[in-house]
Coordinates of C-alpha atoms in Angstrom, one line a residue:
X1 CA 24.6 -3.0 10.1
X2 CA 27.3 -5.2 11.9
X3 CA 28.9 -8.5 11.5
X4 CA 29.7 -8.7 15.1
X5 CA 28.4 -10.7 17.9
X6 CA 24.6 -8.6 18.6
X7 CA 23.0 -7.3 21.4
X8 CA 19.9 -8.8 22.8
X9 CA 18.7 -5.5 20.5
X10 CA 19.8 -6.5 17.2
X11 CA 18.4 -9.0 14.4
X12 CA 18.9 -10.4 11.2
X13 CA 16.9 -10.8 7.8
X14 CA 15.4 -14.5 7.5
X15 CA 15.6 -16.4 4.0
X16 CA 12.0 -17.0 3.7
X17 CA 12.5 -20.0 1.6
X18 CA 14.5 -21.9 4.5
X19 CA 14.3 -20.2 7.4
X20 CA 17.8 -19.3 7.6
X21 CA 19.6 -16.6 9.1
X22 CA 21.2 -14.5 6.6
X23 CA 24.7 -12.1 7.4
X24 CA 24.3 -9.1 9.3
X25 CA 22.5 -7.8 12.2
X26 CA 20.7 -4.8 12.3
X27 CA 20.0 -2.4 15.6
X28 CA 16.5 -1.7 17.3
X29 CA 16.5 1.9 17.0
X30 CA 15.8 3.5 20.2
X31 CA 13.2 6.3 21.2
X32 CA 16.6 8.8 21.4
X33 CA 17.7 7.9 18.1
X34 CA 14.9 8.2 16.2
X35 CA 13.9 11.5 17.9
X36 CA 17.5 12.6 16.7
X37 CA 17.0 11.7 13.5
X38 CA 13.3 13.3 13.2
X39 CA 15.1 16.4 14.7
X40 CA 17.9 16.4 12.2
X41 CA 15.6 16.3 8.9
X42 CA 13.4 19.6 10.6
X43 CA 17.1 21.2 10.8
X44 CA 17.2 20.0 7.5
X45 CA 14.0 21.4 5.8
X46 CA 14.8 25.2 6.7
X47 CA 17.4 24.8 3.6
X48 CA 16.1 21.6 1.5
X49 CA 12.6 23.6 1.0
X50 CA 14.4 26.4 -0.8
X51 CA 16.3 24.0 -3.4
X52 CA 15.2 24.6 -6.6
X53 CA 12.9 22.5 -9.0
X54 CA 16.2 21.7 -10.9
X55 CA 18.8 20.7 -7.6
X56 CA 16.0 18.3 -6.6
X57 CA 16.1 17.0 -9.8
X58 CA 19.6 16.4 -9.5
X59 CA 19.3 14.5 -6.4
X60 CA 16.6 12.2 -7.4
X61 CA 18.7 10.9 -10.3
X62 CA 21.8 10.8 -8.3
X63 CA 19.7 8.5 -6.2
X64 CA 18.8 6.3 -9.1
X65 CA 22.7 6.3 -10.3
X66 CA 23.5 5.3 -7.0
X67 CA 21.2 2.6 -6.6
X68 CA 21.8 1.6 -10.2
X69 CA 25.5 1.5 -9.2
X70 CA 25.3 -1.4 -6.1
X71 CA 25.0 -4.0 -8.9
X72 CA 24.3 -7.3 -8.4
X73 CA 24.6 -7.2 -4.7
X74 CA 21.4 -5.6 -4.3
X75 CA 19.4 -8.4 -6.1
X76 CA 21.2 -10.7 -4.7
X77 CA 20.5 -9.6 -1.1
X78 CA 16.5 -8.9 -2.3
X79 CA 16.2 -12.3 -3.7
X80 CA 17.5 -13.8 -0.3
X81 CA 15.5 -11.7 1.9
X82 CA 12.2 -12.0 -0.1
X83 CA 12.1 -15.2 -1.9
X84 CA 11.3 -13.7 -5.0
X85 CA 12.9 -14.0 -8.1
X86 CA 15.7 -12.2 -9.7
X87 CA 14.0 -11.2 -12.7
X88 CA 11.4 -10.0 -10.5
X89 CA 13.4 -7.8 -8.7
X90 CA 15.5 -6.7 -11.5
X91 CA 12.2 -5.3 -12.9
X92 CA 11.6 -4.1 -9.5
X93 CA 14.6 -2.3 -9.5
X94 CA 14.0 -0.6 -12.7
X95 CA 11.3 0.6 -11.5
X96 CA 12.6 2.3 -8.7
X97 CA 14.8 4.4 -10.3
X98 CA 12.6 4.9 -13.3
X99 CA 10.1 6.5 -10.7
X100 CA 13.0 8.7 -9.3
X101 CA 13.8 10.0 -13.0
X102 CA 10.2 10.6 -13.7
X103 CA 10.1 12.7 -10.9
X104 CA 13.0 14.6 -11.7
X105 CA 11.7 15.3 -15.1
X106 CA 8.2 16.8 -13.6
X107 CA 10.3 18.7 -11.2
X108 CA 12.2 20.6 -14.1
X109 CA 9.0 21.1 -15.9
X110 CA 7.8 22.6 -12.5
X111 CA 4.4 22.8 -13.2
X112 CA 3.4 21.2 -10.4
X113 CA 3.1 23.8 -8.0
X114 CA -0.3 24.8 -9.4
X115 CA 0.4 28.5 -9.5
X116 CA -2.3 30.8 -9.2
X117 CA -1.9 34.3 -9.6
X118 CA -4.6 36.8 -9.1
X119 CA -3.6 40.7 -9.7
X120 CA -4.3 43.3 -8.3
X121 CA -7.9 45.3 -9.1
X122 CA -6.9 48.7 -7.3
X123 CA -9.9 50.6 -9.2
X124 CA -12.6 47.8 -8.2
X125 CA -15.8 48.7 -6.9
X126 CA -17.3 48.5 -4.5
X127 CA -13.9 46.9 -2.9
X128 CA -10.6 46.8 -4.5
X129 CA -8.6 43.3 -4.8
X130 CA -5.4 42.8 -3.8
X131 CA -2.7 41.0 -5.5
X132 CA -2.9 37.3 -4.7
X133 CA -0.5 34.3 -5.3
X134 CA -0.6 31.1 -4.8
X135 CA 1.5 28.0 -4.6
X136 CA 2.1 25.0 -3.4
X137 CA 4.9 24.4 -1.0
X138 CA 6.2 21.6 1.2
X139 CA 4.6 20.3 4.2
X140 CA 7.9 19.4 5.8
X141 CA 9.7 15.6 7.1
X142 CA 7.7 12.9 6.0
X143 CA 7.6 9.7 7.9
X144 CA 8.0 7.0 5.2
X145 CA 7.3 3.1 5.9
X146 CA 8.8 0.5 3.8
X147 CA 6.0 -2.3 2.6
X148 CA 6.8 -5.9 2.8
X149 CA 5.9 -6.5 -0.6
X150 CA 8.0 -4.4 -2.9
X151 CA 11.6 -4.3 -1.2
X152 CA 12.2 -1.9 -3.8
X153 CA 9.9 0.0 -5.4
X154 CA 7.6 0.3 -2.1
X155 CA 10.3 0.4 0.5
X156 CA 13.4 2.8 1.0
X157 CA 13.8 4.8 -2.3
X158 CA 10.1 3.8 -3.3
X159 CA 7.4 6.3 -4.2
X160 CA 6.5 7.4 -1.3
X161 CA 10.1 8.6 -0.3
X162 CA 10.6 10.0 -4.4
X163 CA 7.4 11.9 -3.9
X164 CA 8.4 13.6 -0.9
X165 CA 11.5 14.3 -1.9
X166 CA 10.3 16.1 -4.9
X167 CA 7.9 17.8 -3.0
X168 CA 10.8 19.4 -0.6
X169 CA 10.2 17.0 2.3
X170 CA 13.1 15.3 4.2
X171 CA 12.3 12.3 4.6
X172 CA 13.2 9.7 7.6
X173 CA 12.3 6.0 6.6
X174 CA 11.7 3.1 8.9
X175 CA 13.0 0.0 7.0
X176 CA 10.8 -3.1 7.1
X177 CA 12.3 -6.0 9.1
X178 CA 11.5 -8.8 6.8
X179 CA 14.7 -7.3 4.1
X180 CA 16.8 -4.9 7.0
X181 CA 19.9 -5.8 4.4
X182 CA 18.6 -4.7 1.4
X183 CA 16.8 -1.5 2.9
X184 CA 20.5 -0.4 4.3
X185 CA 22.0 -0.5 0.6
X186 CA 19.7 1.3 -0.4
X187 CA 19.7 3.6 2.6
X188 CA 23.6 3.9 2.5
X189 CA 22.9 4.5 -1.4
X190 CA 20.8 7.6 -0.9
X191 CA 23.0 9.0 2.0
X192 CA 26.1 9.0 -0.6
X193 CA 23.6 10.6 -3.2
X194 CA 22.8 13.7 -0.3
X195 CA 26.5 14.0 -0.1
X196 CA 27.2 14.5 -3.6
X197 CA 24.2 16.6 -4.6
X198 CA 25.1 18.9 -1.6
X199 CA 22.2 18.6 0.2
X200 CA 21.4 19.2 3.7
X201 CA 23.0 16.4 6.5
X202 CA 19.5 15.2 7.7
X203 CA 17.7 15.0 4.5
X204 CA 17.4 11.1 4.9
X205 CA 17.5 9.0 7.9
X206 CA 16.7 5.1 7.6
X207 CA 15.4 3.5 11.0
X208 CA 15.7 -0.6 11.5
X209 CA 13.2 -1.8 14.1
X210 CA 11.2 -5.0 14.4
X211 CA 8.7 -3.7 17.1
X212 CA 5.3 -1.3 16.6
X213 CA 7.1 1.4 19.0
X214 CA 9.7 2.7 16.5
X215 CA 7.1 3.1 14.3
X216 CA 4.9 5.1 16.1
X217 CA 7.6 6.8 18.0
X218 CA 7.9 8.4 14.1
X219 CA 4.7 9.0 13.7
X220 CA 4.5 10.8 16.9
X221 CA 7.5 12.7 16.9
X222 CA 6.3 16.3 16.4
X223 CA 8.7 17.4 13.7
X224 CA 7.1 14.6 11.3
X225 CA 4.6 16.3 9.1
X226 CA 3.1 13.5 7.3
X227 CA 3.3 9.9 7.0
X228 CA 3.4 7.4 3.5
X229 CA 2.7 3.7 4.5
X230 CA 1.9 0.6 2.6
X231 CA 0.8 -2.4 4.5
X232 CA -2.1 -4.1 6.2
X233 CA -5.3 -2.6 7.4
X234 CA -4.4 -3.1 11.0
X235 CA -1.1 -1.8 10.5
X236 CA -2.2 1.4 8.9
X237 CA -5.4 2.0 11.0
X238 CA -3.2 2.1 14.3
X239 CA -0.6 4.5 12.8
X240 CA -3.3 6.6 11.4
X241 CA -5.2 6.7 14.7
X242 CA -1.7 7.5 16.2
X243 CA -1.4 10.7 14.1
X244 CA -5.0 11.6 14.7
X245 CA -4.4 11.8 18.8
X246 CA -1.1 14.0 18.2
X247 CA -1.2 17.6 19.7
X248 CA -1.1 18.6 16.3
X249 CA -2.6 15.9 14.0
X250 CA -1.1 15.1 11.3
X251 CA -2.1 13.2 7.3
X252 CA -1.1 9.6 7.2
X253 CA -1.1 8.3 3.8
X254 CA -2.1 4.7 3.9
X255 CA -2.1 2.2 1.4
X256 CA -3.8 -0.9 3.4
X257 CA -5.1 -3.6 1.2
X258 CA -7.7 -4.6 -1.0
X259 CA -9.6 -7.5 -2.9
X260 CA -9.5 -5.8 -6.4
X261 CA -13.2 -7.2 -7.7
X262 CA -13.3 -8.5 -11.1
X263 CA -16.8 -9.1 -12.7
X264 CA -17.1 -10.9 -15.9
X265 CA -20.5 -10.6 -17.9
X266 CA -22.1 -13.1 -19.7
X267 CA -21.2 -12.0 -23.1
X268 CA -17.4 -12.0 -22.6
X269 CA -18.1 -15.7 -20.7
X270 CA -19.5 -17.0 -23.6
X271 CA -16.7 -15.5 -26.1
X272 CA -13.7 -16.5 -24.4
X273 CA -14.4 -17.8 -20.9
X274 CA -11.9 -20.7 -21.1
X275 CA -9.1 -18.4 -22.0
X276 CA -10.5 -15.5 -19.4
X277 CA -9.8 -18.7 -16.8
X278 CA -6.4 -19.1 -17.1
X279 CA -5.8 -15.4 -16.9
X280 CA -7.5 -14.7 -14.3
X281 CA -5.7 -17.3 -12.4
X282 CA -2.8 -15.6 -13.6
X283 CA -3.7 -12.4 -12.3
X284 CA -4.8 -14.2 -9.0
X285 CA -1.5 -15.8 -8.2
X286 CA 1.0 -13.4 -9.6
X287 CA 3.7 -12.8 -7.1
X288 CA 2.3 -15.3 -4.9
X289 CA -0.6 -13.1 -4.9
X290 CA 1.2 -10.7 -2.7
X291 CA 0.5 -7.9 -5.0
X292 CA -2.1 -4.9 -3.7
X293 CA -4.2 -5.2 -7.0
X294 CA -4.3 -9.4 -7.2
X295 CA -8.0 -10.0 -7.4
X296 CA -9.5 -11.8 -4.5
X297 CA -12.9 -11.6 -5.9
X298 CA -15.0 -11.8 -9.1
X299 CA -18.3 -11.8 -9.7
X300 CA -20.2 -13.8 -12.2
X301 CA -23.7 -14.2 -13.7
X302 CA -25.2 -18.2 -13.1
X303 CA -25.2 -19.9 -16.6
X304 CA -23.4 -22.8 -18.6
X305 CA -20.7 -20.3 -20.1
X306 CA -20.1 -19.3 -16.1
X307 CA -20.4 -23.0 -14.9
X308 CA -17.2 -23.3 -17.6
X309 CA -15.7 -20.4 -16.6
X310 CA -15.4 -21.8 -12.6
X311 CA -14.8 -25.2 -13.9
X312 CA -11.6 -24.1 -16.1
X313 CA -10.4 -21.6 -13.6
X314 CA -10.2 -24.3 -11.0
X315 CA -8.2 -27.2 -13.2
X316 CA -6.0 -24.3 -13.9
X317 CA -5.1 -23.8 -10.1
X318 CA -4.9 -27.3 -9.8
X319 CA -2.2 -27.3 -11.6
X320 CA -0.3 -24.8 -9.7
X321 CA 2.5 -25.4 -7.5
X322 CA 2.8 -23.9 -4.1
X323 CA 5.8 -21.0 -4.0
X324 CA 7.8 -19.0 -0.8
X325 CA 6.0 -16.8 0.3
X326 CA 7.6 -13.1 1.5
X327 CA 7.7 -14.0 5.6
X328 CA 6.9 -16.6 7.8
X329 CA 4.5 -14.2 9.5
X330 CA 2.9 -13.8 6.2
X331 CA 2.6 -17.3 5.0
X332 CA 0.8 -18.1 8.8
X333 CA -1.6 -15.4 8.0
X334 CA -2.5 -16.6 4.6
X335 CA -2.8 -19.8 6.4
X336 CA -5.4 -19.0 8.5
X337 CA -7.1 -17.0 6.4
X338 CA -8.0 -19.8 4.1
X339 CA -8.8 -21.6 7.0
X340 CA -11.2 -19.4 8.0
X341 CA -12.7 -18.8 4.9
X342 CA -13.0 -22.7 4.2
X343 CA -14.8 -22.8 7.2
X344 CA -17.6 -19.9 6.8
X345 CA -21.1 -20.5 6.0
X346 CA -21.7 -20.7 2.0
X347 CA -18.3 -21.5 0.9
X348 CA -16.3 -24.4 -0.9
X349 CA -12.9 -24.6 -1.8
X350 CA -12.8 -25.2 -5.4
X351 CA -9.5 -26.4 -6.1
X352 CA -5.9 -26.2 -4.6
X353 CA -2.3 -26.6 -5.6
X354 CA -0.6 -29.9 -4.4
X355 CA 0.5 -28.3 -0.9
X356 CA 4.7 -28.5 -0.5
X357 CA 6.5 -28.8 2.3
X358 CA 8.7 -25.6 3.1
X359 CA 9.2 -22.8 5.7
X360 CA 6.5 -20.4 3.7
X361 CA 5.2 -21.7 0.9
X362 CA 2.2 -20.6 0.1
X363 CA -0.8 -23.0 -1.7
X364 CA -2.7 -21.4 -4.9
X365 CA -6.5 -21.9 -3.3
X366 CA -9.9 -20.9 -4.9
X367 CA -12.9 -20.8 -3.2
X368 CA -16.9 -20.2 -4.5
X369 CA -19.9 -19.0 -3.2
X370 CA -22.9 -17.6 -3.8
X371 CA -24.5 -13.9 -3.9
X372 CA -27.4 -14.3 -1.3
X373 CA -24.0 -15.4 1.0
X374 CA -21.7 -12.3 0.7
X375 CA -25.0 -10.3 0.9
X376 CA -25.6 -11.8 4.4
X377 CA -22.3 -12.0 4.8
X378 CA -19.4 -8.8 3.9
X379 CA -16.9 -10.2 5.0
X380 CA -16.4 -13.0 2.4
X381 CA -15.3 -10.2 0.3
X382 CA -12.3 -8.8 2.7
X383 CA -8.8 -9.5 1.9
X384 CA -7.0 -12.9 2.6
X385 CA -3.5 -11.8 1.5
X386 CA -1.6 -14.2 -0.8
X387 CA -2.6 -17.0 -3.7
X388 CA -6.4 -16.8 -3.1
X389 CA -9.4 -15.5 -5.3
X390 CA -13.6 -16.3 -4.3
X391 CA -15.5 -16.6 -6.7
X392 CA -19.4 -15.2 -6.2
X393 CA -21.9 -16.2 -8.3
X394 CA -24.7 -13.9 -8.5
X395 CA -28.3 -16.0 -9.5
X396 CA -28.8 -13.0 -11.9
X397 CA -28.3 -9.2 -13.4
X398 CA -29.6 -7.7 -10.1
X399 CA -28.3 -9.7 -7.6
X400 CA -24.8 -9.2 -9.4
X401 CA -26.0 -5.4 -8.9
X402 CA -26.7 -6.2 -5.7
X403 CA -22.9 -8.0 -4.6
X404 CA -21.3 -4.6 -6.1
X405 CA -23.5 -1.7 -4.0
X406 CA -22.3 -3.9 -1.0
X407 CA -18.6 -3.6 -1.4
X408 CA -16.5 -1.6 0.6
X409 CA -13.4 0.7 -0.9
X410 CA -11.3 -1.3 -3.0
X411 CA -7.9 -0.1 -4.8
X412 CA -9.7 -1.2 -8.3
X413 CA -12.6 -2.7 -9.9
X414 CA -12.3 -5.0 -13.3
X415 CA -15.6 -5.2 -15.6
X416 CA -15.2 -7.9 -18.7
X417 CA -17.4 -7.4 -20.8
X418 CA -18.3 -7.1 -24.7
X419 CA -19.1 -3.9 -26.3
X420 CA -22.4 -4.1 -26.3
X421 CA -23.1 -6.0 -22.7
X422 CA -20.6 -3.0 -21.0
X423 CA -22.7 -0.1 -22.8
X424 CA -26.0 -2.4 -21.4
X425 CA -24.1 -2.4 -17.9
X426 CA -23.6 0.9 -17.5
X427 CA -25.1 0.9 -14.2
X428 CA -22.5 -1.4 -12.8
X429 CA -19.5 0.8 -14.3
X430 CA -21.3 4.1 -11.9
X431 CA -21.4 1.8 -9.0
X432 CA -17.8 0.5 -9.0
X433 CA -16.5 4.2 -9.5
X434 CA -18.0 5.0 -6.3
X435 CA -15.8 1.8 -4.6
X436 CA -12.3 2.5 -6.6
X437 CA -9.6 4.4 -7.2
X438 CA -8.9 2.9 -10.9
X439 CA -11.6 1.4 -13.2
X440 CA -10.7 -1.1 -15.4
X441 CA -12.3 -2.7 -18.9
X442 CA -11.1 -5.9 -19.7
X443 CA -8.0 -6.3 -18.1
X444 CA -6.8 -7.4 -15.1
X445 CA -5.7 -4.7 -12.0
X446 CA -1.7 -6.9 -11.4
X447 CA 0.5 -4.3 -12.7
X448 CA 0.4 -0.4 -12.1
X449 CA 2.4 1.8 -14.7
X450 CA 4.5 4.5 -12.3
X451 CA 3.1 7.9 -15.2
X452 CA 1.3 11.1 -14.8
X453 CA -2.7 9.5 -15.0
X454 CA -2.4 6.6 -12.7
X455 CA -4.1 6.2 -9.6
X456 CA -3.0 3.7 -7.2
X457 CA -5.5 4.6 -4.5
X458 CA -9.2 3.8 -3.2
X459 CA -11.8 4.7 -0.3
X460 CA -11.3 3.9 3.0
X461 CA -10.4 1.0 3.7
X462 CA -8.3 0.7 0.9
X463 CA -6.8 3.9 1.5
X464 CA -7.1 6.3 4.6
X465 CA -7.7 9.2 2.1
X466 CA -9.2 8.3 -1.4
X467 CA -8.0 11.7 -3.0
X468 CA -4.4 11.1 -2.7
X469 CA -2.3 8.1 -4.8
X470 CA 1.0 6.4 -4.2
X471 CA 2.1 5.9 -7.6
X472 CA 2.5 8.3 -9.9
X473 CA 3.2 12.0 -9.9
X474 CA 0.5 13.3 -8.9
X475 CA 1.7 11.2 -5.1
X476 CA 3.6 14.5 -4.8
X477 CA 0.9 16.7 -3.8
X478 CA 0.1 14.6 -0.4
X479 CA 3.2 16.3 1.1
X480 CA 2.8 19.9 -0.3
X481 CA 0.0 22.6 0.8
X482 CA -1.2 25.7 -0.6
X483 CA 0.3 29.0 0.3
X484 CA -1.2 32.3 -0.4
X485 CA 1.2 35.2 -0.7
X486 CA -1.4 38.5 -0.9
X487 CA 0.8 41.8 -1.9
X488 CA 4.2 40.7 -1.9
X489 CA 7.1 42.8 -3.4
X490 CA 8.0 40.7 -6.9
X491 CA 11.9 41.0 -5.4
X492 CA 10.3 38.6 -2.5
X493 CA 8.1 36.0 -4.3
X494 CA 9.3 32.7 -4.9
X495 CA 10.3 32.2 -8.8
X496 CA 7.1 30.2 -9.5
X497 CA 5.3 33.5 -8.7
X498 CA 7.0 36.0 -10.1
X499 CA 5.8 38.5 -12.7
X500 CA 8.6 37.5 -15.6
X501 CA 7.8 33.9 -14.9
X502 CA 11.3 32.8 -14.8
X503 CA 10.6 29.2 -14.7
X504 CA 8.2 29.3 -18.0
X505 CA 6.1 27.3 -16.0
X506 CA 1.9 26.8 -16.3
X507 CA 0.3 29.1 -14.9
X508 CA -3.5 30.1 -13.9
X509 CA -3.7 34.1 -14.4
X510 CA -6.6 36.3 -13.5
X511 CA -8.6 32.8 -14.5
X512 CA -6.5 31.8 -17.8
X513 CA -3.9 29.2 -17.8
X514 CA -0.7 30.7 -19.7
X515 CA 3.0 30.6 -19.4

């Protein structure tokens, strides 16, 4: 970043609520300088692959003490960038380094690796068995994209870049142009954290570019081994097609959007539909609906509890007032996508906010329709990114039936129901789990704890690879693969594998998991 007079290859971050330019400019990166900086982390992974479980550990919360450490100026610069609020992003922040500490704990517990360890059978008959090892072990410099969304917690020092750090992976991130400011503290932030946890020069690299070819020039550099992104569907398709064409493909990780259905039974209407309203509502317009789990869809049952339930969800958006919106560029889409959906076959606009005036605010809208029209019609149920839900009202048990076996991958799926109607559903809770990464029983999907058991992941097109998450530790498997060492001297086996077990670590021996 510079305060002096730019190039015609520099920008600045945009105040989304007014339009304004805000201090700094930022450089394109070049095709040279981001080769040099993909080159620089493979220097670096011949010695950050050997740190130990307990120097990475180090590192991650001298990242989090770092970033702890800017102060105020980082939320001050993330509010202006992002429009959203400081509590929001004090949370935000919080959870940031609160990911990089959880991480650092499950590296010192070290488990992770998934050691196997067969021994030897030297007498077996008819063939002996040799003595087998296994572990996991790091893939090697990740390519990390920042998401629009989360400045923090998505973005720089997010989970993508704490998983592959933990893993053993350098890591080079390209910042996202809508908070170029805020993605440079942090950036400078970890740099200072490489120096004083003595690791390798190259373990980080943070790339500013507005245009698609410093992304992809990442993506196809050949010492990138794997790719974490969080964005749109077109976004993530083209850099995952990108890594797919490479001499040697490579995983791309993408996180690319979803409409998070929620289905409310006719029980659970009848109980507490009125109150069920307002949430949902909540739920739907939380964060400006710019969350990946706001839900853009629910399902109901036709009935007079139902007929409430739409009725009291729509005074309650009507009510709403319109808020700024992350980008311009975002706000437009949103824009048009209501548009759009206002305008297709089988759909009414139920109720809006009182549209405002402003460079990106965005307008709480809710839409209905019916399940004989997203039957005809799938695309009803795709994402419109921002304050909008449908709501699909299925004629009856079957037809709701129906409207689920149709949907695509989604990041999660929401079933309200009371006990007895969800054990009488039963068939609708095996027919989301095929759709989702995370199933949920009444409650709705805004809000994704960073732990051990969550899943922030779905089939494609949620995700380009429904096995893997991006929140929570298990995201540190993506950039790690399995390496057998068959006969090895103990002398030459990494700790994990050794016959003393050194590390006290879980282990699976000859079948049996011990430590």
């Amino acid at each position: 970043m510079t305060d002096a007079q730019p190039a015609t290859d520099m920008f600045q971050g945009i105040n989304p609520a007014t339009g304004e330019a805000l201090p700094g400019f930022f450089s394109e990166a070049t095709v040279d300088e981001v080769a040099q900086a993909c080159e620089q982390a493979a220097v670096a992974f011949a010695t950050y692959r050997q740190k130990s479980g307990a120097e990475k550990a180090r590192f991650l919360e001298a990242i989090a003490a770092e970033i702890e450490a800017l102060g105020d100026e980082l939320l001050t610069r993330a509010q202006a960038e992002s429009g959203l609020p400081l509590a929001r992003l004090t949370g935000e922040r919080g959870r940031t380094t609160g990911q990089l500490r959880l991480f650092a704990e499950y590296l010192r517990d070290g488990s992770w690796v998934d050691a196997r360890i067969d021994t030897a059978l030297p007498d077996r008959q008819p063939l002996p068995r040799p003595d087998l090892r296994q572990m996991l072990r790091p893939l090697g410099p990740v390519g990390v994209f920042g998401a629009s969304n989360f400045p923090l917690a998505f973005s720089v020092a997010g989970g993508d870049t704490a998983s592959a750090l933990a893993a053993g992976c350098p890591v080079v991130v390209k910042a996202h142009p809508a908070h170029p400011g805020t993605s440079q503290l942090v950036g400078e932030a970890i740099e200072r954290a490489v120096a004083a946890s003595g690791m390798p020069a190259g373990t980080f690299a943070l790339i500013h570019g507005r245009t698609t070819a410093v992304g992809m020039a990442i993506v196809e550099h050949p010492a990138i081994k794997a790719v974490g992104f969080t964005g749109s569907l077109r976004g993530g398709r083209a850099l995952f097609d990108a890594a797919a064409r490479r001499p040697e493909p490579i995983p791309v990780y993408a996180e690319m959007g979803s409409t998070n259905p929620v289905f409310f039974l006719p029980g659970i209407l009848k109980e507490k539909g009125a109150a069920l309203a307002q949430q949902y509502v909540g739920s739907v317009t939380l964060g400006v609906g710019q969350f990946c789990t706001n839900p853009g869809l629910s399902v109901v049952q036709r009935a007079p509890e139902a007929d409430t339930f739409v009725e009291e969800s729509g005074k309650a958006v009507g009510q709403l007032a319109p808020a700024t919106m992350l980008t311009k560029g975002i706000f437009q889409a949103f824009t048009k996508g209501i548009d759009k959906l206002s305008q297709t076959a089988g759909i009414q606009v139920l109720a809006q906010a009182n549209p405002a005036d402003s460079f990106a605010n965005g307008t709480p809208t809710l839409l209905t329709t019916t399940a004989d029209a997203v039957l005809a019609n799938p695309a009803i149920a795709e994402e419109v990114f921002g304050p909008s839900s449908v709501i699909v009202q299925a004629n009856d048990r079957e037809q709701l039936l129906a409207v689920a076996r149709g949907l695509e991958g989604h990041l999660t799926a929401t079933v309200f129901g009371t006990d007895a109607e969800l054990a009488d559903y039963a068939d609708l809770l095996a027919i989301l789990e095929q759709k989702v990464g995370r199933l949920l029983i009444n409650g709705f999907p805004t809000g994704v704890e960073v732990s051990h058991a969550m899943h922030h992941g779905g089939p494609y097109p949620a995700t380009t690879d429904s096995r893997s998450t991006s929140v929570g530790t298990n995201a540190i498997v993506r950039f790690a693969r399995p390496v057998c060492y068959q006969n090895f001297p103990d002398a030459l086996l990494p700790d994990e594998l050794k016959a003393s077990n050194p590390l006290h670590i879980w282990r699976l021996v000859d079948g049996k998991r011990t430590n």
